[in-house]
XYZ file of C-alpha atoms in Angstrom:
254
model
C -160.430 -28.675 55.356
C -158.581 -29.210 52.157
C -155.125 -31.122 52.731
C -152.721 -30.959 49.749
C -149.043 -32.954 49.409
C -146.484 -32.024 47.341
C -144.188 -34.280 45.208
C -140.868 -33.427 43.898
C -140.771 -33.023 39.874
C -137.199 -35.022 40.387
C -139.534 -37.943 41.858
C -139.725 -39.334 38.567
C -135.632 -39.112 37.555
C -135.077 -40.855 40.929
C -133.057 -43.980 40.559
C -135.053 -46.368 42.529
C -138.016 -45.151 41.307
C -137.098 -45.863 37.488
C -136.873 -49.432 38.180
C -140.203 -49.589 39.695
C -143.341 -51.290 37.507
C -145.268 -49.200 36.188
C -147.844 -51.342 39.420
C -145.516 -50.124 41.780
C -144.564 -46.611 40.991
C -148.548 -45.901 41.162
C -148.287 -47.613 44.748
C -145.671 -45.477 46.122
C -147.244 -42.062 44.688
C -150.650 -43.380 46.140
C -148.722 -44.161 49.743
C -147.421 -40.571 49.574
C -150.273 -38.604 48.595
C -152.942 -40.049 49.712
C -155.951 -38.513 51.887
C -154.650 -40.327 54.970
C -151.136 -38.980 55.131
C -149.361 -36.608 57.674
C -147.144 -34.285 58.302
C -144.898 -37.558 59.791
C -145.468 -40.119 57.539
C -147.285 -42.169 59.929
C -151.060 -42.569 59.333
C -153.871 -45.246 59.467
C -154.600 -47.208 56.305
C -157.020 -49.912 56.077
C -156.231 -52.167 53.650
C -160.288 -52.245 52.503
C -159.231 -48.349 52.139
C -156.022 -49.082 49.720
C -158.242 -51.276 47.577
C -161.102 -49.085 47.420
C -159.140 -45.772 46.034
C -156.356 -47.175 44.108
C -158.219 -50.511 42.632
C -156.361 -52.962 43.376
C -157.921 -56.390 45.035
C -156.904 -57.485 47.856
C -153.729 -60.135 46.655
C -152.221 -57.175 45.168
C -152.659 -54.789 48.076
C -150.906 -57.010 50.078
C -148.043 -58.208 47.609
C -147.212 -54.457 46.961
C -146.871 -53.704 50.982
C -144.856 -57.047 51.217
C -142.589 -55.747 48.418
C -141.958 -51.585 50.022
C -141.497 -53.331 52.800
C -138.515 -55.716 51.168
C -137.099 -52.173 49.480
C -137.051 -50.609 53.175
C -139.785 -48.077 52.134
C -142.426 -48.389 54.262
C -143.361 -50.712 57.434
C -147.242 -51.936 58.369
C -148.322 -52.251 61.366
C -150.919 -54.875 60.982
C -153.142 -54.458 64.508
C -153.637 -50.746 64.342
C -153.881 -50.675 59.917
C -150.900 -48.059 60.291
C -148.327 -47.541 58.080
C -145.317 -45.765 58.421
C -143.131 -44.374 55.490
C -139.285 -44.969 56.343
C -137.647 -42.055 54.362
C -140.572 -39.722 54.939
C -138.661 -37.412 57.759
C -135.556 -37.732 55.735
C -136.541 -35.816 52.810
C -140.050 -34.017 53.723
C -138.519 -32.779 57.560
C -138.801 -28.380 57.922
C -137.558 -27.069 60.677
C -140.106 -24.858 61.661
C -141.793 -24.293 65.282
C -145.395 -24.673 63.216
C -144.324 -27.833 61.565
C -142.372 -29.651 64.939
C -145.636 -28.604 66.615
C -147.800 -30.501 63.897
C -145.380 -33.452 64.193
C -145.893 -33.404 67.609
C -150.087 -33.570 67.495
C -149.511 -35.923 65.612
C -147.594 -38.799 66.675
C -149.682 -38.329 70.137
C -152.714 -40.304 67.705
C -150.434 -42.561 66.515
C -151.425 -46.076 67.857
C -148.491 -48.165 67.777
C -145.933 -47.442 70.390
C -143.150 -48.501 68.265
C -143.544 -46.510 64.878
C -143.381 -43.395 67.373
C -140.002 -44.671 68.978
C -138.711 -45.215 65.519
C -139.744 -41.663 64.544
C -137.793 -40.541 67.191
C -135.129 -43.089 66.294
C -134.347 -41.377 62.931
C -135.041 -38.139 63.958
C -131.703 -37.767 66.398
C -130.265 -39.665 63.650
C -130.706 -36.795 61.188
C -130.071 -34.203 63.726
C -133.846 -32.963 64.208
C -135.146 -31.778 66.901
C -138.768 -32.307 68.229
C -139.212 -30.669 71.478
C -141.064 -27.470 70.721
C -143.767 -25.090 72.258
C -147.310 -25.793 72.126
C -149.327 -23.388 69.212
C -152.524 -22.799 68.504
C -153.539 -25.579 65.745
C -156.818 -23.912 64.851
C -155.471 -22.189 61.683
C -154.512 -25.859 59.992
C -154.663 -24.452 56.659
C -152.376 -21.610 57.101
C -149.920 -23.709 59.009
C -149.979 -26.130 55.244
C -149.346 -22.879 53.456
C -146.477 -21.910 55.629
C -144.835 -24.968 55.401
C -145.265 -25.147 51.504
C -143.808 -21.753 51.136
C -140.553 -22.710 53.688
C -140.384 -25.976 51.455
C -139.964 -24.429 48.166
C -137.989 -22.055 49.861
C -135.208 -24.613 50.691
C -135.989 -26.347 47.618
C -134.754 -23.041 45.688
C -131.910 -22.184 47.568
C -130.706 -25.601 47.543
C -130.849 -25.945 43.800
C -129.018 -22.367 43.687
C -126.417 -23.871 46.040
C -125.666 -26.995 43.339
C -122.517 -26.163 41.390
C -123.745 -27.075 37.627
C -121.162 -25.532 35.910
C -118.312 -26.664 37.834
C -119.618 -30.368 37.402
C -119.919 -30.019 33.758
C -116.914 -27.871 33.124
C -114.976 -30.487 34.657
C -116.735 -33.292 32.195
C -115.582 -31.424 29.338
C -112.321 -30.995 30.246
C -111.453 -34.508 31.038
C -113.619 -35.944 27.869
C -112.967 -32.828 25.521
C -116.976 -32.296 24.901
C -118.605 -29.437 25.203
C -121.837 -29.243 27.002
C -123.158 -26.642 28.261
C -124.537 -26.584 31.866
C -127.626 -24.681 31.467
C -129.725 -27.689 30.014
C -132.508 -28.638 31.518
C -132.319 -32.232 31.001
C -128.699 -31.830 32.115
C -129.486 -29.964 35.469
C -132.319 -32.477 36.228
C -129.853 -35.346 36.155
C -127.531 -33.533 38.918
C -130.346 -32.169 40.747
C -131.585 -35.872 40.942
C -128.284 -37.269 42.220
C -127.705 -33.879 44.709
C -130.997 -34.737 46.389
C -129.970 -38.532 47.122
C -127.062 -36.912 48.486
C -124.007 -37.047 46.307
C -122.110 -34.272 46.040
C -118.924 -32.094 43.873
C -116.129 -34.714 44.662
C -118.717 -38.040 43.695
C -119.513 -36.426 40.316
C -115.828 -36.128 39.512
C -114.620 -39.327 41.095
C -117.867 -41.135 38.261
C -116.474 -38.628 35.342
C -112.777 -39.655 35.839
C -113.839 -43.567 36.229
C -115.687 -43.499 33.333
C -113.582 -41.338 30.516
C -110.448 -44.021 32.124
C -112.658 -46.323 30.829
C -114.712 -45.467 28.032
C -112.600 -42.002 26.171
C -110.337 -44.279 23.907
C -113.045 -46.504 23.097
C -114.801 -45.436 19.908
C -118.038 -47.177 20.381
C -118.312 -46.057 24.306
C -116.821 -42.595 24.022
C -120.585 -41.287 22.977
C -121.935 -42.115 26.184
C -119.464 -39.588 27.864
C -122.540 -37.195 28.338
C -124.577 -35.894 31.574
C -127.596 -38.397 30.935
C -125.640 -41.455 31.336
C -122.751 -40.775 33.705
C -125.612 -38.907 35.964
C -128.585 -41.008 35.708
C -130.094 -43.745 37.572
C -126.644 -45.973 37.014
C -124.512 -43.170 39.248
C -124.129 -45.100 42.287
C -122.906 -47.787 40.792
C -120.318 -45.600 38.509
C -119.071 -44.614 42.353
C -118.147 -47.490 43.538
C -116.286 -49.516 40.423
C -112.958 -50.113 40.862
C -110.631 -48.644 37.828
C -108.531 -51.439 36.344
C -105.140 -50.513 36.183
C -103.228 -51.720 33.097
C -100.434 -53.621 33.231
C -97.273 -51.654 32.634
C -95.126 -52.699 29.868
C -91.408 -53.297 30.865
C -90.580 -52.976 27.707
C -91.579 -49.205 27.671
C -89.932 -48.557 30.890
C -86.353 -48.835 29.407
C -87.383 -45.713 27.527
């Protein structure tokens, strides 16, 4: 029976994945899609497997799982060959009877003891539940379809839920530009930064740190645009601390 995995179009605007290799970002799409994957991002994996599909010898195999490991993507279980993606239930969880049910089948054939603890670990972390009734599995294929339709289901209603035009009404009005939040490249920079989690107030807090800085500055004033303040830099736009100016005493007896 055909198994299919779906990968966001934002995958590629994602922050940590731009400053992947070119070696690595293959990797990580290969660890997410391929045959071998599940519905709980725990699955077996030889590493003869790995070299086989995505041709890479054996050094490399193991240098790339040594350095998703380092990042906090992934952890290998060398004994059993299984590997576990860390952020899989995180961004890929539904909430669905079907899908809890799937989960479930699931991590009963997972091998090591302590990637299924850890699964359970995250999952009263991120509020999930996994304690559902038993279904009939038989119908494997319709239970993928289901799930596909409830996850582009959330995916669209979470876009519609993303408040473009307040974000880049309130760029223009504290850099006096004029862009218009309908742009595609535009939305896919929010949309990027909305899905790692940021939201209305972290978006204003990066434009007001940034036209402080950069607005009276005639060569950095061009980079007051949606690309830059919302790309793969944003996080680090959050957290810099504005430098206050010194105030001039002179000017205060005025």
């Amino acid at each position: 029976m055909a198994k299919y995995r779906q990968v966001h179009v934002e995958f590629w605007q994602d922050g940590f994945v731009l400053d992947l290799t070119p070696e690595e970002k293959y990797f990580y799409l290969y660890l997410m899609t391929n045959s071998k994957t599940s519905q709980c991002g725990i699955y077996e994996l030889p590493k003869r497997i790995m070299e086989t599909e995505t041709g890479y010898n054996r050094e490399t195999v193991d240098k790339l799982i040594h350095r998703f490991e380092e990042y906090g993507k992934i952890s290998y279980h060398e004994p059993t060959r299984e590997i576990m993606i860390l952020n899989w239930t995180k961004f890929n969880w539904i909430n669905s009877p079907k899908v809890t049910s799937l989960i479930k089948k699931e991590l009963e054939s997972v091998k090591y003891e302590g990637f299924v603890q850890l699964f359970i670990t995250k999952c009263k972390e991120y509020g999930y539940g996994i304690d559902t009734v038993g279904i009939d599995l038989g119908e494997e294929r319709e239970i993928e379809r289901e799930i596909e339709r409830e996850v582009e289901e959330e995916r669209e209603e979470e876009v519609k839920n993303i408040p473009f035009s307040e974000i880049i009404d309130y760029l223009n009005s504290s850099a006096g530009k004029k862009y218009k939040s309908s742009t595609n490249k535009t939305k896919t920079c929010i949309k990027a930064r909305w899905n790692e989690g940021f939201r209305l107030d972290d978006f204003k807090k990066v434009v007001d740190t940034k036209v402080t800085e950069w607005k009276n500055d005639s060569k950095m004033s061009q980079y007051l645009r949606p690309e830059t303040l919302f790309g793969n830099k944003f996080e680090g736009y959050l957290n810099q601390q504005v430098e206050q100016k010194p105030i001039d005493a002179y000017d205060q007896m005025f």
